[in-house]
Short mmCIF file of C-alpha atoms and ligand atoms in Angstrom, two decimals:
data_model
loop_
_atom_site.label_atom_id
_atom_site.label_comp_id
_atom_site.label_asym_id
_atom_site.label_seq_id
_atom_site.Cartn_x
_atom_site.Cartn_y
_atom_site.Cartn_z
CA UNK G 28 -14.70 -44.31 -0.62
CA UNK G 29 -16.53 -43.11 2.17
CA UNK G 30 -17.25 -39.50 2.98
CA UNK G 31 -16.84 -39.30 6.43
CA UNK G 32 -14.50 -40.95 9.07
CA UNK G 33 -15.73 -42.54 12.48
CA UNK G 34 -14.25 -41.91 15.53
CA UNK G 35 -15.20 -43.40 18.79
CA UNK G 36 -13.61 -41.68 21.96
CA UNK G 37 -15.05 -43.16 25.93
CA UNK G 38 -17.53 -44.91 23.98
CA UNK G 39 -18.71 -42.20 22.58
CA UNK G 40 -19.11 -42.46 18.38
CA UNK G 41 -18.97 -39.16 16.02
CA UNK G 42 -18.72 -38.88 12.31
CA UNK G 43 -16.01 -36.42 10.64
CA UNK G 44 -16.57 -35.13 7.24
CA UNK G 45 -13.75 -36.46 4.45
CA UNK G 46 -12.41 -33.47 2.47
CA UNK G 47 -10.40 -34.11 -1.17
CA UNK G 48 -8.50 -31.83 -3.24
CA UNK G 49 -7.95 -31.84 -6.93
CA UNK G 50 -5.31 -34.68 -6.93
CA UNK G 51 -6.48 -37.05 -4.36
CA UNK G 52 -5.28 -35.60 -0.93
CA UNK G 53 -7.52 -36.43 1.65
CA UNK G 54 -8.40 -34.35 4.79
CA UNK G 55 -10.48 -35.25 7.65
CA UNK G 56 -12.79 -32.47 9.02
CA UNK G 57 -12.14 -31.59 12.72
CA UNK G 58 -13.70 -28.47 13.16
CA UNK G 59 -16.42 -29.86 15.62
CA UNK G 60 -14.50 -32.00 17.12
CA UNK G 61 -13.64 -30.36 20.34
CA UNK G 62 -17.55 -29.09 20.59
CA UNK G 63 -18.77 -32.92 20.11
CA UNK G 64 -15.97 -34.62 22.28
CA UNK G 65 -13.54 -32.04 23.85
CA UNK G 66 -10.70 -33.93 22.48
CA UNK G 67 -8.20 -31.56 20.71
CA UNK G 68 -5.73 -33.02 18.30
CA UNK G 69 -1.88 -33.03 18.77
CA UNK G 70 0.15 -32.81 16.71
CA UNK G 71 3.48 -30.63 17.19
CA UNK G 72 5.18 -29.38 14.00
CA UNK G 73 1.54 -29.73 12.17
CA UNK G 74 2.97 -32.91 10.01
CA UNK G 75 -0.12 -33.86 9.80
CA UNK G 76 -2.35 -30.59 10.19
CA UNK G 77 -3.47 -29.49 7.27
CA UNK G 78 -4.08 -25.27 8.11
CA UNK G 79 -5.77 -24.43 4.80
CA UNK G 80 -7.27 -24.65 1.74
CA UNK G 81 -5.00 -23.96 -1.04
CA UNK G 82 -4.66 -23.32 -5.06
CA UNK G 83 -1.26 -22.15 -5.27
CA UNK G 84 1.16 -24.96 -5.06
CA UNK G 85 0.76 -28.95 -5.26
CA UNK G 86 3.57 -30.92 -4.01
CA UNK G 87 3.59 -34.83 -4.11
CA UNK G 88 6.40 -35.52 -1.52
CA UNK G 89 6.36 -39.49 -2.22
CA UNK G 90 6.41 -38.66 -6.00
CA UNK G 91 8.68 -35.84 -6.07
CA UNK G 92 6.52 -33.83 -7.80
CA UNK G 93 6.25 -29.63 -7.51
CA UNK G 94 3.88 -27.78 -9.60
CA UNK G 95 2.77 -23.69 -9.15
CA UNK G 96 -1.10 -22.94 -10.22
CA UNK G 97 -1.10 -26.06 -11.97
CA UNK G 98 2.15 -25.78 -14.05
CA UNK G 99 5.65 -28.25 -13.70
CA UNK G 100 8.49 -26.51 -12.05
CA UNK G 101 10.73 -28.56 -14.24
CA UNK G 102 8.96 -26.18 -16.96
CA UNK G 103 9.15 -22.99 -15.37
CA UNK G 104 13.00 -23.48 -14.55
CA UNK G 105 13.22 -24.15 -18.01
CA UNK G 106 10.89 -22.05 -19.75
CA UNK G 107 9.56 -19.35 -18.01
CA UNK G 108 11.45 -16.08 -16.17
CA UNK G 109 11.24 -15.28 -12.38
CA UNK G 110 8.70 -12.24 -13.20
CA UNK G 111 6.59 -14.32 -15.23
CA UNK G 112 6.35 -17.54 -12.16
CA UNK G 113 5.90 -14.58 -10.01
CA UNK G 114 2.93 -13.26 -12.09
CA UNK G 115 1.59 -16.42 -12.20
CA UNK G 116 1.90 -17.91 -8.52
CA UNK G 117 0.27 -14.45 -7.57
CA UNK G 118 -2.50 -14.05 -10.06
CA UNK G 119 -3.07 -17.58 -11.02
CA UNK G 120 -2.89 -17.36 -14.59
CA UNK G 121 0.60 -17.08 -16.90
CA UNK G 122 0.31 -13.54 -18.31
CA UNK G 123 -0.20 -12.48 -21.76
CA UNK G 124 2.62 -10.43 -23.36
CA UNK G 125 0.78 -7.16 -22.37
CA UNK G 126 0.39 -8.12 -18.83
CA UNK G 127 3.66 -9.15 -18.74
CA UNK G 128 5.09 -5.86 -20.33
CA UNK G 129 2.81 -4.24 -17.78
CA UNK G 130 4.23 -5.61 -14.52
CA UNK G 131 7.29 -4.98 -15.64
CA UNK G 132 6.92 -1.09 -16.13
CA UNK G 133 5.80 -1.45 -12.98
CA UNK G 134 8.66 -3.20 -11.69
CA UNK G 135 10.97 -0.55 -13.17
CA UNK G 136 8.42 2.45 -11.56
CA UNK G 137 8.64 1.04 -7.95
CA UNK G 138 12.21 0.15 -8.19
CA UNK G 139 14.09 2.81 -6.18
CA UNK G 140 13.77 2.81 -2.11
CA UNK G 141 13.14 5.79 -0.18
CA UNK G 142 15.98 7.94 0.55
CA UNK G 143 15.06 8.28 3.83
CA UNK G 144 15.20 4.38 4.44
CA UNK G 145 19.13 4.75 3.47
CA UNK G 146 20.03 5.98 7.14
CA UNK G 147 18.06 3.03 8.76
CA UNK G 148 20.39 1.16 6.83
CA UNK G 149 23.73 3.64 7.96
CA UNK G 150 23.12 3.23 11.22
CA UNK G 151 22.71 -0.52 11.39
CA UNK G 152 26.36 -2.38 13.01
CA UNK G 153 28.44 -3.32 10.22
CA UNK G 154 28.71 -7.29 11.20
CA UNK G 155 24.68 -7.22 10.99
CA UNK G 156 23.31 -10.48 9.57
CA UNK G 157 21.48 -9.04 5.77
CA UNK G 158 18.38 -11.21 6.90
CA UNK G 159 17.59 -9.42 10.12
CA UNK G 160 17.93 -6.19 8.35
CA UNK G 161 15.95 -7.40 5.24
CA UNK G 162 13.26 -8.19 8.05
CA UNK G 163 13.13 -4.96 9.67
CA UNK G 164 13.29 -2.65 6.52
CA UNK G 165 10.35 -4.63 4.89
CA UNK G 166 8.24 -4.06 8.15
CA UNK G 167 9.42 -0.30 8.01
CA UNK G 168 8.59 -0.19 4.19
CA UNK G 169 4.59 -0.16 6.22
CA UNK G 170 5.24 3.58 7.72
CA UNK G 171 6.26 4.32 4.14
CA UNK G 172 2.93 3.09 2.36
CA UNK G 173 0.46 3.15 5.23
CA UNK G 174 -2.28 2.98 2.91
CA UNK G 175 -4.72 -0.26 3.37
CA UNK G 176 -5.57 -2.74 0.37
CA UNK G 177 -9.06 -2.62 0.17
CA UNK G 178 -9.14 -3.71 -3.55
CA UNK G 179 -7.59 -5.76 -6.25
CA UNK G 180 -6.06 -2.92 -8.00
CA UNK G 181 -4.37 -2.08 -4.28
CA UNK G 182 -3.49 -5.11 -3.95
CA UNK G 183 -1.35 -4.84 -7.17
CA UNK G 184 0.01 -2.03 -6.79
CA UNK G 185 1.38 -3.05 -3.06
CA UNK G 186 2.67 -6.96 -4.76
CA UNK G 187 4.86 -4.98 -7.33
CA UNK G 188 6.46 -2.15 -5.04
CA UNK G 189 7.25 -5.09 -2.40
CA UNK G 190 9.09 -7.51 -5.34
CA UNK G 191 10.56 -4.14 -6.89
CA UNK G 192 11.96 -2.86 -3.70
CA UNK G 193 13.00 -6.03 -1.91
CA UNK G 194 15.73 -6.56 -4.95
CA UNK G 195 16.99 -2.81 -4.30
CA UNK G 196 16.93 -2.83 -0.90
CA UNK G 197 18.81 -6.31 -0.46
CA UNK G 198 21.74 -4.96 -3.02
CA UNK G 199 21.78 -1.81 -0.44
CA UNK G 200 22.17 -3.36 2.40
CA UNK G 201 25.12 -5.50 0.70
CA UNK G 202 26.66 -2.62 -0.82
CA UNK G 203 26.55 -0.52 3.05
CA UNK G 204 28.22 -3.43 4.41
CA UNK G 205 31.14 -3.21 2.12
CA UNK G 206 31.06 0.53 2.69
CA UNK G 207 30.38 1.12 -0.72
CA UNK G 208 28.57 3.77 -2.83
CA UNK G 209 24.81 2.38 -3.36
CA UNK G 210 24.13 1.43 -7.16
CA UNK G 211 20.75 2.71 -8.24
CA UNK G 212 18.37 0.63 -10.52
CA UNK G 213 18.48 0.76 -14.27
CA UNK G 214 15.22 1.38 -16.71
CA UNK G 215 16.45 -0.80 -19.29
CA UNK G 216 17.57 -4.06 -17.49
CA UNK G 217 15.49 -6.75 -16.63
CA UNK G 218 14.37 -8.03 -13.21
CA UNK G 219 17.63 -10.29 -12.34
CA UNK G 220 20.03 -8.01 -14.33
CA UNK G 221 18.99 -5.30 -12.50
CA UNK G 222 19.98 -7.48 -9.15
CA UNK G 223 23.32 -8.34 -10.40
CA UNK G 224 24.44 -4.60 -11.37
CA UNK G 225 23.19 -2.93 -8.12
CA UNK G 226 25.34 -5.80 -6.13
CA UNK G 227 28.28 -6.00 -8.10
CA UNK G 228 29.04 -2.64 -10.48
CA UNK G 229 31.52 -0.06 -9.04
CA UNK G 230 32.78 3.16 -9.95
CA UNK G 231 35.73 1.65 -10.51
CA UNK G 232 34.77 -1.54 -12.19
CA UNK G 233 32.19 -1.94 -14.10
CA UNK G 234 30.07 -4.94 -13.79
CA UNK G 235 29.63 -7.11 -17.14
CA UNK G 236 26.70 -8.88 -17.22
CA UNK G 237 26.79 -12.32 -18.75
CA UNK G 238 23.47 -13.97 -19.99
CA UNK G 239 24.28 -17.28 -18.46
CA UNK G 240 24.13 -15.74 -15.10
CA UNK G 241 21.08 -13.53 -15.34
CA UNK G 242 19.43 -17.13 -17.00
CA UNK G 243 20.81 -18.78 -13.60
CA UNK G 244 19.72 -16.25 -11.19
CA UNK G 245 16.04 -16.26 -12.94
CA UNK G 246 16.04 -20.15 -12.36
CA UNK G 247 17.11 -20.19 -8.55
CA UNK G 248 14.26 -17.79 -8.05
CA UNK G 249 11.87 -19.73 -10.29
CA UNK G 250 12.81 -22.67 -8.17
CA UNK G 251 12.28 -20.76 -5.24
CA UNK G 252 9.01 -18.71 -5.48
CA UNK G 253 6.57 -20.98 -3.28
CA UNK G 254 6.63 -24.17 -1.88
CA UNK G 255 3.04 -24.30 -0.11
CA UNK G 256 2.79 -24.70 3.83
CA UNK G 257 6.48 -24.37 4.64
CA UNK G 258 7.62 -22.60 8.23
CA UNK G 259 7.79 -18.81 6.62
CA UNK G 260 4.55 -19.33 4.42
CA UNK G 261 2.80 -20.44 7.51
CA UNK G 262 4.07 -17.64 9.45
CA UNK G 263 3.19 -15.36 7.16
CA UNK G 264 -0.23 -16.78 7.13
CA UNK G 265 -0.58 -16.67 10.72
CA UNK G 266 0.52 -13.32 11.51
CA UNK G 267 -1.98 -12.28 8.67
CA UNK G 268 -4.88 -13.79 9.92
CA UNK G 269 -4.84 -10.90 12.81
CA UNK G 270 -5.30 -8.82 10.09
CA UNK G 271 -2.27 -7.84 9.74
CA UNK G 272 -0.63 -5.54 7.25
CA UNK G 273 1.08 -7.11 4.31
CA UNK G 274 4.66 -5.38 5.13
CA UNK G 275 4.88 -6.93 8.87
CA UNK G 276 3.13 -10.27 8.01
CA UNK G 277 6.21 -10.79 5.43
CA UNK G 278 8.76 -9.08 8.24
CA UNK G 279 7.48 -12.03 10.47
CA UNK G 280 8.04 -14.87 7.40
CA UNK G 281 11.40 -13.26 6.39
CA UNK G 282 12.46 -13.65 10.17
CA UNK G 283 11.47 -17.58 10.22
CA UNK G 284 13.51 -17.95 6.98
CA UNK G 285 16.63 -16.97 8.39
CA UNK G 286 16.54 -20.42 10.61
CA UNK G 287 19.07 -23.22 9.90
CA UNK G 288 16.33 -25.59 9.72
CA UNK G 289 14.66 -23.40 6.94
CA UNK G 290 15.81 -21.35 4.47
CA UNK G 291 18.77 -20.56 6.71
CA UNK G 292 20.10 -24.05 5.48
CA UNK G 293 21.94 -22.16 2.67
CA UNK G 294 23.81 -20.74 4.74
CA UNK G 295 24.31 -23.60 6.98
CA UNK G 296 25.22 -26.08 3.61
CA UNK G 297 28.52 -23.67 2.90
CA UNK G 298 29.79 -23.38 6.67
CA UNK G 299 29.81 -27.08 6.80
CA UNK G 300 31.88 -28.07 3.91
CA UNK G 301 33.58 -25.05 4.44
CA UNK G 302 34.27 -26.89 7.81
CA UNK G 303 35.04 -30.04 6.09
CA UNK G 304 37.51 -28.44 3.52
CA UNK G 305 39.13 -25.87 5.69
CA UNK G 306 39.45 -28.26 8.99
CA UNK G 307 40.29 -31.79 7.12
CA UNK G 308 37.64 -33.49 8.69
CA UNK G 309 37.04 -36.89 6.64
CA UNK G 310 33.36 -36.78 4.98
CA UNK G 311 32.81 -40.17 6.31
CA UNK G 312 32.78 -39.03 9.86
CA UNK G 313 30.42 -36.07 9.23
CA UNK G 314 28.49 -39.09 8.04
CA UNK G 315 28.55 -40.61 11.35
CA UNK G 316 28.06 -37.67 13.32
CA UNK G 317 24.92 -37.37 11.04
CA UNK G 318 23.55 -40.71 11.95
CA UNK G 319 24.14 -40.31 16.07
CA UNK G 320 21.32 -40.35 18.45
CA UNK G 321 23.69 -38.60 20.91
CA UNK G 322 24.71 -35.48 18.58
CA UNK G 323 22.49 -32.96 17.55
CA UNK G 324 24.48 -32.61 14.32
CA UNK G 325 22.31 -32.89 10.98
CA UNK G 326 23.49 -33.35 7.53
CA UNK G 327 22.58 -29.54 6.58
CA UNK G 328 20.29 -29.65 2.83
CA UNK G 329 19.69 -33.12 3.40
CA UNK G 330 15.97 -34.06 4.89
CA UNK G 331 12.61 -32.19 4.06
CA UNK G 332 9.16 -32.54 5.66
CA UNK G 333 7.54 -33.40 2.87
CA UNK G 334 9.95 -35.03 0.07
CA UNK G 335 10.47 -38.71 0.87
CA UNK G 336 12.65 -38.44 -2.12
CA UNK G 337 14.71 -36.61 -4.21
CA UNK G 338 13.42 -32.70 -4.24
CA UNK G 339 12.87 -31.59 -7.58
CA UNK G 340 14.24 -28.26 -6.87
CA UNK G 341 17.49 -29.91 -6.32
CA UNK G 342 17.93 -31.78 -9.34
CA UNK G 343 17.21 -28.92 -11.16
CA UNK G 344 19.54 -26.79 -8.79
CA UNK G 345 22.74 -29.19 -9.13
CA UNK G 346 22.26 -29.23 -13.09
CA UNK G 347 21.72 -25.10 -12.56
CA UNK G 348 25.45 -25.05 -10.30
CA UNK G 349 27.36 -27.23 -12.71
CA UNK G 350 26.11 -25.02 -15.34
CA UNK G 351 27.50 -21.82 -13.95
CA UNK G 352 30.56 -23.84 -12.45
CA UNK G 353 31.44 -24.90 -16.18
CA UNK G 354 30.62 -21.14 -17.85
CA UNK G 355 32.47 -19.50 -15.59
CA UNK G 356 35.29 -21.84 -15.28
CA UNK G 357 35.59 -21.99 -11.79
CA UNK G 358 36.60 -24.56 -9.85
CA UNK G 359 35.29 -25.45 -5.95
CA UNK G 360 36.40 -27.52 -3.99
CA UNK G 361 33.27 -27.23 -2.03
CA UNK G 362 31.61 -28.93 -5.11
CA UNK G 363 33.83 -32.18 -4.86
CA UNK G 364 32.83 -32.49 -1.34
CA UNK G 365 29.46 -32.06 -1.53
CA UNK G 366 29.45 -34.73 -4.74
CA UNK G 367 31.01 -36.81 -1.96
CA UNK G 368 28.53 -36.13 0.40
CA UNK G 369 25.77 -37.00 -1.52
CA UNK G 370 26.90 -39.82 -2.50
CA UNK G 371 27.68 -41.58 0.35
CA UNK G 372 24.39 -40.56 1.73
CA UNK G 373 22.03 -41.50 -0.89
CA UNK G 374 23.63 -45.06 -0.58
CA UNK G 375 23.98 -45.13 3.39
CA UNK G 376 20.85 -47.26 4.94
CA UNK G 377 20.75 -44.53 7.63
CA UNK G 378 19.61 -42.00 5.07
CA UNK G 379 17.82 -44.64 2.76
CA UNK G 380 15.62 -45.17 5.74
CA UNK G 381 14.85 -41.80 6.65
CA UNK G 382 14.25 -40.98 3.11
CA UNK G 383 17.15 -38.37 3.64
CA UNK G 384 17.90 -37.05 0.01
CA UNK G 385 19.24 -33.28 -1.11
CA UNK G 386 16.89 -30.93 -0.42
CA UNK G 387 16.95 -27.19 -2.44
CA UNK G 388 19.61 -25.68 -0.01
CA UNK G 389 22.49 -28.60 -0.62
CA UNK G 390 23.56 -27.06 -4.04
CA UNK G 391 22.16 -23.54 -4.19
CA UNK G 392 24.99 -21.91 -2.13
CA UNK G 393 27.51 -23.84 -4.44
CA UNK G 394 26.23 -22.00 -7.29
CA UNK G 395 25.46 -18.63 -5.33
CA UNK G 396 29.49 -18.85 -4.37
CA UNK G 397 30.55 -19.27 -7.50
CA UNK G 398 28.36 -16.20 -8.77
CA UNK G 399 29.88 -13.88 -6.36
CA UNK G 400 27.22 -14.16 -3.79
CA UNK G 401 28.26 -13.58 0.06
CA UNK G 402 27.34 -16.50 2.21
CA UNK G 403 25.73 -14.37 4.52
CA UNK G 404 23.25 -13.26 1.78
CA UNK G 405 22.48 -16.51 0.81
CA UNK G 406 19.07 -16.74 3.04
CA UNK G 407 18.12 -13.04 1.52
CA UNK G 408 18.70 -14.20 -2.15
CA UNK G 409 16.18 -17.41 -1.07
CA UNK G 410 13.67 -14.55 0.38
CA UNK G 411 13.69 -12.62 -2.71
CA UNK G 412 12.40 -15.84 -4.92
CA UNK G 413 10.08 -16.53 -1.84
CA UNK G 414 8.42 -13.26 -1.95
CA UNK G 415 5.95 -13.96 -4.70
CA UNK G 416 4.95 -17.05 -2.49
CA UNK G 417 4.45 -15.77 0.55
CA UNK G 418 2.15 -12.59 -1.01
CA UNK G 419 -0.25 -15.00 -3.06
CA UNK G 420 -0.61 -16.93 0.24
CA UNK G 421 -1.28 -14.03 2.51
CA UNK G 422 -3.68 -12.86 -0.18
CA UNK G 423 -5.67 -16.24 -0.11
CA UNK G 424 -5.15 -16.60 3.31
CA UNK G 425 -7.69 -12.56 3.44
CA UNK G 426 -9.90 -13.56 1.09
CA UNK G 427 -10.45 -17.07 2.36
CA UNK G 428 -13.87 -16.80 4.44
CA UNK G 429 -13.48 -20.58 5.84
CA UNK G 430 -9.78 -18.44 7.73
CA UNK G 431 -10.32 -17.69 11.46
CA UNK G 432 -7.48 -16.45 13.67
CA UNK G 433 -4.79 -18.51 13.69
CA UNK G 434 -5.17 -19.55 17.41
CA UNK G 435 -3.57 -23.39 17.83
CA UNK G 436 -4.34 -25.23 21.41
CA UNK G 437 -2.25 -27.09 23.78
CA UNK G 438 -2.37 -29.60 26.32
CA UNK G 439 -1.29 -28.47 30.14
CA UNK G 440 1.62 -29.95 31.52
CA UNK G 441 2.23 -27.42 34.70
CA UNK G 442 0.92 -27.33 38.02
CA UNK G 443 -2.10 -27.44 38.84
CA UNK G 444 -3.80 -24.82 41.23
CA UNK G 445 -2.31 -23.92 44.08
CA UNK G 446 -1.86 -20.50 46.52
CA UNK G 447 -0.33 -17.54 45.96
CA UNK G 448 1.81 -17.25 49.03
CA UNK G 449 2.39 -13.48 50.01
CA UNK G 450 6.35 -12.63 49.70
CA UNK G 451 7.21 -12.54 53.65
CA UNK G 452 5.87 -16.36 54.19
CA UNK G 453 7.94 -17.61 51.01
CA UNK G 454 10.79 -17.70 53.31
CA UNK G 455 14.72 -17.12 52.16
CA UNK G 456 14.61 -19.78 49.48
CA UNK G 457 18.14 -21.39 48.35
CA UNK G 458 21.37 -19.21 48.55
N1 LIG D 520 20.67 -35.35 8.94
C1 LIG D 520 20.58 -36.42 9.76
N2 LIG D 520 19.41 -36.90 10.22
C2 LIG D 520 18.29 -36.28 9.85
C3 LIG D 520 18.30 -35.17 9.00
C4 LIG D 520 19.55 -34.71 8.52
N3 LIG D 520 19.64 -33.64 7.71
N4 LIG D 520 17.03 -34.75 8.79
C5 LIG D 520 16.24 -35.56 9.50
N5 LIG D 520 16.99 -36.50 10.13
C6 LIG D 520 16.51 -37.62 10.95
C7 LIG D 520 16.18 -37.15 12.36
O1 LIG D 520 17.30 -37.25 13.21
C8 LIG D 520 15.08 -38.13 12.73
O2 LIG D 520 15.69 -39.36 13.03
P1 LIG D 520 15.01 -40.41 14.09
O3 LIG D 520 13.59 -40.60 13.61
O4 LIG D 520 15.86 -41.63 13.96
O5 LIG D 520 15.06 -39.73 15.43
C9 LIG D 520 14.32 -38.31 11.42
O6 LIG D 520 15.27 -38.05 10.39
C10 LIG D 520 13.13 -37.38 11.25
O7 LIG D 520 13.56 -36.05 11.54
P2 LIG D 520 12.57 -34.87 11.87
O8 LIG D 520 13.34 -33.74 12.44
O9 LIG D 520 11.41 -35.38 12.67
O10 LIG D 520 12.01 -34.55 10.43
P3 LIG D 520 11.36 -33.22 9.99
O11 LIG D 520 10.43 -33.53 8.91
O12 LIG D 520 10.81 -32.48 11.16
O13 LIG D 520 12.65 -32.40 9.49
C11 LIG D 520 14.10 -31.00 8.35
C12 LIG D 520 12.79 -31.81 8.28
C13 LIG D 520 14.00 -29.95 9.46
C14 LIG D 520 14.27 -30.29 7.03
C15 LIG D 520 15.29 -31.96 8.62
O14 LIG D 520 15.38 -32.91 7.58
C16 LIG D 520 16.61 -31.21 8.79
O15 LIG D 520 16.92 -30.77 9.89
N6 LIG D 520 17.42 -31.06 7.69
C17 LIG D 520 18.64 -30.31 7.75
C18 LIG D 520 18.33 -28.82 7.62
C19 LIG D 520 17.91 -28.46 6.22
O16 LIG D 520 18.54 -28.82 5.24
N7 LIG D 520 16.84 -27.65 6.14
C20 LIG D 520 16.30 -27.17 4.87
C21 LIG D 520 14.99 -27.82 4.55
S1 LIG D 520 14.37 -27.27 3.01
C22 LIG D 520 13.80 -25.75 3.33
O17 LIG D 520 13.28 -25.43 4.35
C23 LIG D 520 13.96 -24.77 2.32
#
C-alpha cells in the first residue's frame, strides 16, 4: 500500500503522508494542507477527524471489539477489579500485587474530602442535578491542591486523590440531598464497597454489603473506564491542551457527560420506559416515533458513533443486570420493556440499516435501579468509571509533543463587510 495519498484541488496536485497504527487504522496526514492549498477540511462532529495519537484504548466499531492498553474488556469485566483497569488504563501496565496493594493504601489515604468542601455542598438547592455539582466540586477540588504536576510521582499522587475523592464526594452529595448525615469512608473496605456503604448505611440501618453487588458495581466501572475519543474524553483533551489544570480539564469533561446524547443517556434510557410503563404507550409506536424524519425523538441507548454493531459493553452489561436482577430477586418491569425494545429493534430494517444496536447506557440504569441507585445519579456513577479514562488521556494528551492547542477552523457563512452605521442614522427599526 502506498504511503502517501494524492490530492488534486484547482489543478493543483499535493501528496499527504499515510499514517497506520498498530492494528491497521489508517490516517491521512493534513497538517500542511492548508499551507500547500488553503483548503481546510470539514467535517462537523469530527467522524472522521482523527485528533490524536493514542495507546490507551482500541476499539473496532465494525468488529465490536474494545480492548484497554492492549487487554479484552470481555476479560477485565470478568477478571480484573475497577482499581486494577484503572491502574492499568492509567499506567499502561496491569500492576503487580505490590503496586496494586500500593494504590490502594493510597486510595484509602486520600479518601476523605475536605471539610470545608461540605458547605459548598449545604448550600447547593436541594433539586440540584448530582452531575452539575460533581462538576463544580471537582473544579473546586483545584483551590484545594493548587500545587502543579511537574513530575511522574505528582502526577500520581494527583490520579489517586481525584479517583479517591470523586467516590466520597459523589456519596455526599447523594446523602445532602436526602438530608442525611454524611457516611465517612472505611480503612478496611475495598474501592466499590466503600461506594456502596457511604451511599446507602444509616444510623438507623445498617447497610449489608453483599458480594454480588460490590462484584457488579466493579464490572459497570470496568466497563466504563475509557472508551477513546468520545465527547467528554475529547473535551477533556481540549480544555487541557491550554494547559490547563487537571481538576478543571475533568470539570469541563464531567459537564459534557451529563448530555442525553452522552453519558446522560442513562438517565435518558430510565425516563423513557419509565414513560412507556407509567403512560401505556405501546412499544411499537415509540418504535415509530424512532424511525420519523419529522420527530426529533431517538431510541435513547440505541446508536453509537463508532459501533456498527452490537457494543461489547452492552452484552456484557445485560448479562451484568440479569445477574443482579436474579440475586436480588427483584422484579422490573422496566426490564420486560426494554427486552421488548430491543427486540423489535434489532429486527426492524430501520435500525438494521442504521446499524442501530444497544449501546452501554440501554441496560446499565436497569441494573443501577435495581441496586438502589437514584436515576438522577446514574450519569455520576458513569463519571466515576470514566475518571481513570479521562486522566490517562489528559496525561498523554501533556506529554504528547506532536499536541498543539486545540484550535479547530470553520468556514464563514455571515455577512460579508459592510459599515458600521452610527446609532442616530439606524433609524427606529421594527416596533
Ligand atoms: N434512534 C433513532 N434513530 C437514530 C438513533 C436512535 N437512537 N441514533 C441514530 N439514529 C439515526 C439518525 O436519525 C440518523 O438517521 P438518518 O441518517 O436517516 O438521518 C442516523 O441514525 C445517523 O445518526 P447520527 O446522529 O448522525 O449518528 P451519530 O453517530 O452522530 O450519533 C448517537 C450517535 C448520538 C449516539 C446516536 O446514535 C443517538 O442519539 N443515540 C441515542 C442517545 C444515546 O443512547 N447516547 C449514548 C451513546 S453511548 C455513550 O455516549 C456513552
Amino acid at each position: 500500500m502506498s504511503n502517501v495519498a494524492t490530492l488534486t484541488i484547482n489543478g493543483q496536485t499535493i501528496e499527504l503522508p499515510i499514517i497506520e497504527g498498530v492494528e491497521g487504522d489508517r490516517g491521512i496526514d493534513i497538517r500542511q494542507l492548508r499551507q500547500k492549498t488553503g483548503f481546510i477540511t470539514y467535517d462537523p462532529g469530527y467522524g472522521n477527524t482523527g485528533s490524536c495519537k493514542s495507546a490507551i484504548t482500541y476499539m473496532d466499531g465494525e468488529k465490536g471489539i474494545l480492548r484497554y492498553r492492549g487487554i479484552p474488556i470481555e476479560a477485565l469485566a470478568d477478571q480484573s477489579s475497577f482499581v486494577e483497569t484503572a491502574y492499568l488504563v492509567i499506567n499502561g501496565e496491569l500492576p503487580t500485587r505490590e503496586q496494586l496493594n500500593r494504590t490502594s493504601v493510597q486510595l484509602n489515604d486520600h479518601s476523605l474530602v475536605h471539610e470545608d468542601m461540605q458547605i459548598f455542598y449545604q448550600n447547593f438547592p436541594r433539586a440540584s442535578h448530582p452531575m452539575g455539582i460533581l462538576s463544580a466540586m471537582v473544579n473546586a477540588l483545584r483551590s484545594f491542591y493548587p500545587e502543579l504536576i511537574t513530575s511522574d510521582s505528582d502526577f500520581e499522587e494527583v490520579y489517586v486523590r481525584l479517583i479517591s475523592k470523586i467516590r466520597t464526594m459523589a456519596a455526599i452529595s447523594y446523602k445532602i440531598s436526602r438530608g442525611h448525615k454524611v457516611e465517612y469512608p472505611r480503612a478496611d473496605y475495598t474501592y466499590c464497597a466503600n461506594f456502596l456503604n457511604m451511599m446507602f448505611n444509616t444510623p438507623v440501618k445498617p447497610y449489608i454489603l453483599r458480594k454480588e453487588l460490590v462484584r457488579a458495581l466493579n464490572v459497570f466501572w470496568i466497563l466504563h473506564a475509557d472508551h477513546e475519543q468520545n465527547c467528554s474524553t475529547a473535551v477533556v483533551r481540549s480544555v487541557g491542551s491550554a494547559r490547563t489544570n487537571i481538576y478543571a480539564s475533568l470539570s469541563a469533561g464531567i459537564s459534557a457527560l451529563w448530555g442525553e446524547l452522552h453519558g446522560g443517556a442513562n438517565q435518558a434510557v430510565i425516563q423513557m420506559l419509565s414513560d412507556i410503563h407509567e403512560k401505556g404507550i405501546k412499544v411499537k409506536d415509540v418504535i415509530k416515533r424512532a424511525k420519523s424524519k419529522t420527530d426529533p425523538f431517538r431510541l435513547m441507548g440505541f446508536g453509537h458513533r463508532v459501533y456498527k454493531t452490537y457494543d461489547p459493553r452492552a452484552k456484557i452489561m445485560k448479562h451484568n443486570c440479569h445477574e443482579v436482577l436474579d440475586r436480588l430477586n427483584y422484579q422490573d418491569p422496566l426490564l420486560d420493556i426494554a427486552l421488548e425494545l430491543e427486540q423489535i429493534a434489532t429486527s426492524d430494517p430501520y435500525f438494521l440499516d442504521h446499524y442501530l444496536y444497544p449501546n452501554v447506557d440501554f441496560y446499565s440504569g436497569i441494573m443501577l435501579r435495581a441496586m438502589g441507585i437514584p436515576t438522577s445519579m446514574f450519569t455520576v456513577m458513569f463519571a466515576i468509571g470514566r475518571l481513570p479514562g479521562w486522566i490517562a488521556q489528559w496525561r498523554e494528551n501533556t506529554l504528547d509533543p506532536e499536541q498543539r492547542l486545540t484550535r479547530p477552523r470553520q468556514v464563514y457563512t455571515g455577512l460579508t463587510e459592510r459599515p458600521y452605521i452610527p446609532i442616530d442614522e439606524r433609524g427606529n427599526g421594527p416596533d
